[in-house]
Amino acid sequence: MTIETRAVETPAIETPAIGTLAAANGLALETRGLCKSFGALTVADQINFRLERGARQALIGPNGAGKTTFVELVTGGLRPSAGQIVIDGADVTDLPQAVRVKRGLARTFQITALFRRLTTLE
């Protein structure tokens, strides 16, 4: 599996601190040898990724390249078969998704209206 990342230059925007992610300097996120297998099928193999604090990167690739799997691994939606996930210098590999959310790490969906025919009240 090949995941390509590209640095994206954007203007600095002041935002309020969210959880512990905004508190430290240096690396915000790092994965080391991250792997995911479903039985004999390996869908993510040895992903080493670093995101510096304040940097913005795009994760791009064709369908089936593993982008969603990678995001699910980092955010806790999937448990890795091997490897390590480090947020703000702390190993969060074995932390449940709810704890990662409390630390300020979550994902959003590309299509935000999951129930298009229902109102908020419904």
C-alpha atoms as a printed R data frame, in Angstrom:
    type eleno elety resid chain resno       x       y      z
1   ATOM     1    CA   MET     A     1   0.000   0.000  0.000
2   ATOM     2    CA   THR     A     2   1.296   3.448 -0.854
3   ATOM     3    CA   ILE     A     3  -0.044   6.514  0.897
4   ATOM     4    CA   GLU     A     4   1.210   9.793 -0.472
5   ATOM     5    CA   THR     A     5   1.262  12.906  1.672
6   ATOM     6    CA   ARG     A     6   1.893  16.437  0.515
7   ATOM     7    CA   ALA     A     7   2.458  19.513  2.617
8   ATOM     8    CA   VAL     A     8  -0.192  22.144  1.976
9   ATOM     9    CA   GLU     A     9   0.745  25.772  2.514
10  ATOM    10    CA   THR     A    10  -2.048  27.735  4.161
11  ATOM    11    CA   PRO     A    11  -2.105  31.082  5.928
12  ATOM    12    CA   ALA     A    12  -1.802  31.019  9.708
13  ATOM    13    CA   ILE     A    13  -5.171  31.127 11.430
14  ATOM    14    CA   GLU     A    14  -5.570  31.745 15.136
15  ATOM    15    CA   THR     A    15  -7.843  29.112 16.646
16  ATOM    16    CA   PRO     A    16  -8.712  28.338 20.251
17  ATOM    17    CA   ALA     A    17  -6.883  25.487 21.942
18  ATOM    18    CA   ILE     A    18  -8.707  22.185 21.742
19  ATOM    19    CA   GLY     A    19  -7.768  19.443 24.191
20  ATOM    20    CA   THR     A    20  -4.113  18.654 24.598
21  ATOM    21    CA   LEU     A    21  -3.294  18.785 20.884
22  ATOM    22    CA   ALA     A    22  -2.820  22.557 20.962
23  ATOM    23    CA   ALA     A    23  -0.787  22.574 24.162
24  ATOM    24    CA   ALA     A    24   2.625  21.236 23.120
25  ATOM    25    CA   ASN     A    25   5.241  22.050 20.479
26  ATOM    26    CA   GLY     A    26   6.843  19.659 17.985
27  ATOM    27    CA   LEU     A    27   5.080  16.597 16.665
28  ATOM    28    CA   ALA     A    28   1.308  16.544 16.879
29  ATOM    29    CA   LEU     A    29   0.956  13.050 15.424
30  ATOM    30    CA   GLU     A    30   3.307  10.205 14.583
31  ATOM    31    CA   THR     A    31   2.745   6.621 13.497
32  ATOM    32    CA   ARG     A    32   5.517   4.048 13.685
33  ATOM    33    CA   GLY     A    33   5.279   0.805 11.727
34  ATOM    34    CA   LEU     A    34   1.484   0.945 11.706
35  ATOM    35    CA   CYS     A    35  -0.106  -2.213 10.281
36  ATOM    36    CA   LYS     A    36  -3.631  -3.543  9.879
37  ATOM    37    CA   SER     A    37  -4.640  -6.996  8.714
38  ATOM    38    CA   PHE     A    38  -7.994  -8.690  8.375
39  ATOM    39    CA   GLY     A    39  -7.062 -12.361  8.586
40  ATOM    40    CA   ALA     A    40  -4.512 -13.062  5.847
41  ATOM    41    CA   LEU     A    41  -5.267  -9.777  4.048
42  ATOM    42    CA   THR     A    42  -2.887  -6.939  4.965
43  ATOM    43    CA   VAL     A    43  -4.532  -3.581  4.243
44  ATOM    44    CA   ALA     A    44  -1.961  -1.291  5.879
45  ATOM    45    CA   ASP     A    45   1.696  -2.229  6.084
46  ATOM    46    CA   GLN     A    46   4.397  -0.375  8.026
47  ATOM    47    CA   ILE     A    47   2.988   3.169  7.809
48  ATOM    48    CA   ASN     A    48   5.434   5.698  9.239
49  ATOM    49    CA   PHE     A    49   3.873   9.161  9.324
50  ATOM    50    CA   ARG     A    50   4.790  12.432 11.052
51  ATOM    51    CA   LEU     A    51   2.683  15.575 11.353
52  ATOM    52    CA   GLU     A    52   4.431  18.591 12.851
53  ATOM    53    CA   ARG     A    53   2.448  20.931 15.071
54  ATOM    54    CA   GLY     A    54   0.810  23.656 12.974
55  ATOM    55    CA   ALA     A    55   1.431  21.830  9.688
56  ATOM    56    CA   ARG     A    56  -1.336  20.824  7.341
57  ATOM    57    CA   GLN     A    57  -1.061  17.837  5.054
58  ATOM    58    CA   ALA     A    58  -3.352  16.245  2.526
59  ATOM    59    CA   LEU     A    59  -3.794  12.492  2.369
60  ATOM    60    CA   ILE     A    60  -4.483  11.575 -1.245
61  ATOM    61    CA   GLY     A    61  -4.661   8.386 -3.254
62  ATOM    62    CA   PRO     A    62  -6.936   6.297 -5.448
63  ATOM    63    CA   ASN     A    63  -9.888   4.279 -4.170
64  ATOM    64    CA   GLY     A    64  -8.664   1.372 -2.090
65  ATOM    65    CA   ALA     A    65  -5.264   2.926 -1.305
66  ATOM    66    CA   GLY     A    66  -5.922   2.862  2.444
67  ATOM    67    CA   LYS     A    67  -6.697   6.494  3.262
68  ATOM    68    CA   THR     A    68  -9.825   5.744  5.283
69  ATOM    69    CA   THR     A    69  -8.174   2.768  6.969
70  ATOM    70    CA   PHE     A    70  -5.285   5.003  8.051
71  ATOM    71    CA   VAL     A    71  -7.643   7.643  9.466
72  ATOM    72    CA   GLU     A    72  -9.683   4.961 11.259
73  ATOM    73    CA   LEU     A    73  -6.501   3.544 12.799
74  ATOM    74    CA   VAL     A    74  -5.302   6.944 14.005
75  ATOM    75    CA   THR     A    75  -8.671   8.005 15.418
76  ATOM    76    CA   GLY     A    76  -9.342   4.666 17.113
77  ATOM    77    CA   GLY     A    77 -12.109   3.375 14.869
78  ATOM    78    CA   LEU     A    78  -9.909   0.381 14.056
79  ATOM    79    CA   ARG     A    79  -7.323  -1.314 16.273
80  ATOM    80    CA   PRO     A    80  -3.931  -1.759 14.569
81  ATOM    81    CA   SER     A    81  -2.474  -5.242 14.154
82  ATOM    82    CA   ALA     A    82   0.980  -3.819 14.873
83  ATOM    83    CA   GLY     A    83   2.738  -0.499 15.288
84  ATOM    84    CA   GLN     A    84   2.332   2.576 17.402
85  ATOM    85    CA   ILE     A    85   0.262   5.787 17.301
86  ATOM    86    CA   VAL     A    86   1.696   8.753 19.198
87  ATOM    87    CA   ILE     A    87  -0.202  11.991 19.830
88  ATOM    88    CA   ASP     A    88   1.621  14.853 21.544
89  ATOM    89    CA   GLY     A    89   4.367  12.455 22.580
90  ATOM    90    CA   ALA     A    90   1.947  10.037 24.288
91  ATOM    91    CA   ASP     A    91   1.338   6.524 22.982
92  ATOM    92    CA   VAL     A    92  -2.415   6.268 22.327
93  ATOM    93    CA   THR     A    93  -2.318   2.988 20.391
94  ATOM    94    CA   ASP     A    94  -4.376   1.116 22.972
95  ATOM    95    CA   LEU     A    95  -6.657   3.987 24.014
96  ATOM    96    CA   PRO     A    96 -10.318   3.727 22.994
97  ATOM    97    CA   GLN     A    97 -11.771   6.137 20.453
98  ATOM    98    CA   ALA     A    98 -13.735   8.069 23.119
99  ATOM    99    CA   VAL     A    99 -10.526   8.922 24.994
100 ATOM   100    CA   ARG     A   100  -8.876  10.137 21.784
101 ATOM   101    CA   VAL     A   101 -11.883  12.375 21.119
102 ATOM   102    CA   LYS     A   102 -11.514  13.897 24.597
103 ATOM   103    CA   ARG     A   103  -7.887  14.646 23.708
104 ATOM   104    CA   GLY     A   104  -9.067  16.549 20.634
105 ATOM   105    CA   LEU     A   105  -8.641  13.938 17.909
106 ATOM   106    CA   ALA     A   106 -11.675  13.024 15.828
107 ATOM   107    CA   ARG     A   107 -12.728  12.615 12.233
108 ATOM   108    CA   THR     A   108 -15.550  14.058 10.206
109 ATOM   109    CA   PHE     A   109 -17.285  12.497  7.255
110 ATOM   110    CA   GLN     A   110 -17.125  13.866  3.728
111 ATOM   111    CA   ILE     A   111 -20.916  13.686  3.528
112 ATOM   112    CA   THR     A   112 -22.167  15.375  6.673
113 ATOM   113    CA   ALA     A   113 -25.885  14.751  6.126
114 ATOM   114    CA   LEU     A   114 -26.126  11.073  7.061
115 ATOM   115    CA   PHE     A   115 -29.936  11.120  7.038
116 ATOM   116    CA   ARG     A   116 -30.823  13.491  4.223
117 ATOM   117    CA   ARG     A   117 -34.605  13.074  4.527
118 ATOM   118    CA   LEU     A   118 -34.809  13.624  8.295
119 ATOM   119    CA   THR     A   119 -34.843  16.899 10.159
120 ATOM   120    CA   THR     A   120 -32.762  17.389 13.298
121 ATOM   121    CA   LEU     A   121 -35.874  16.953 15.443
122 ATOM   122    CA   GLU     A   122 -36.787  13.667 13.736
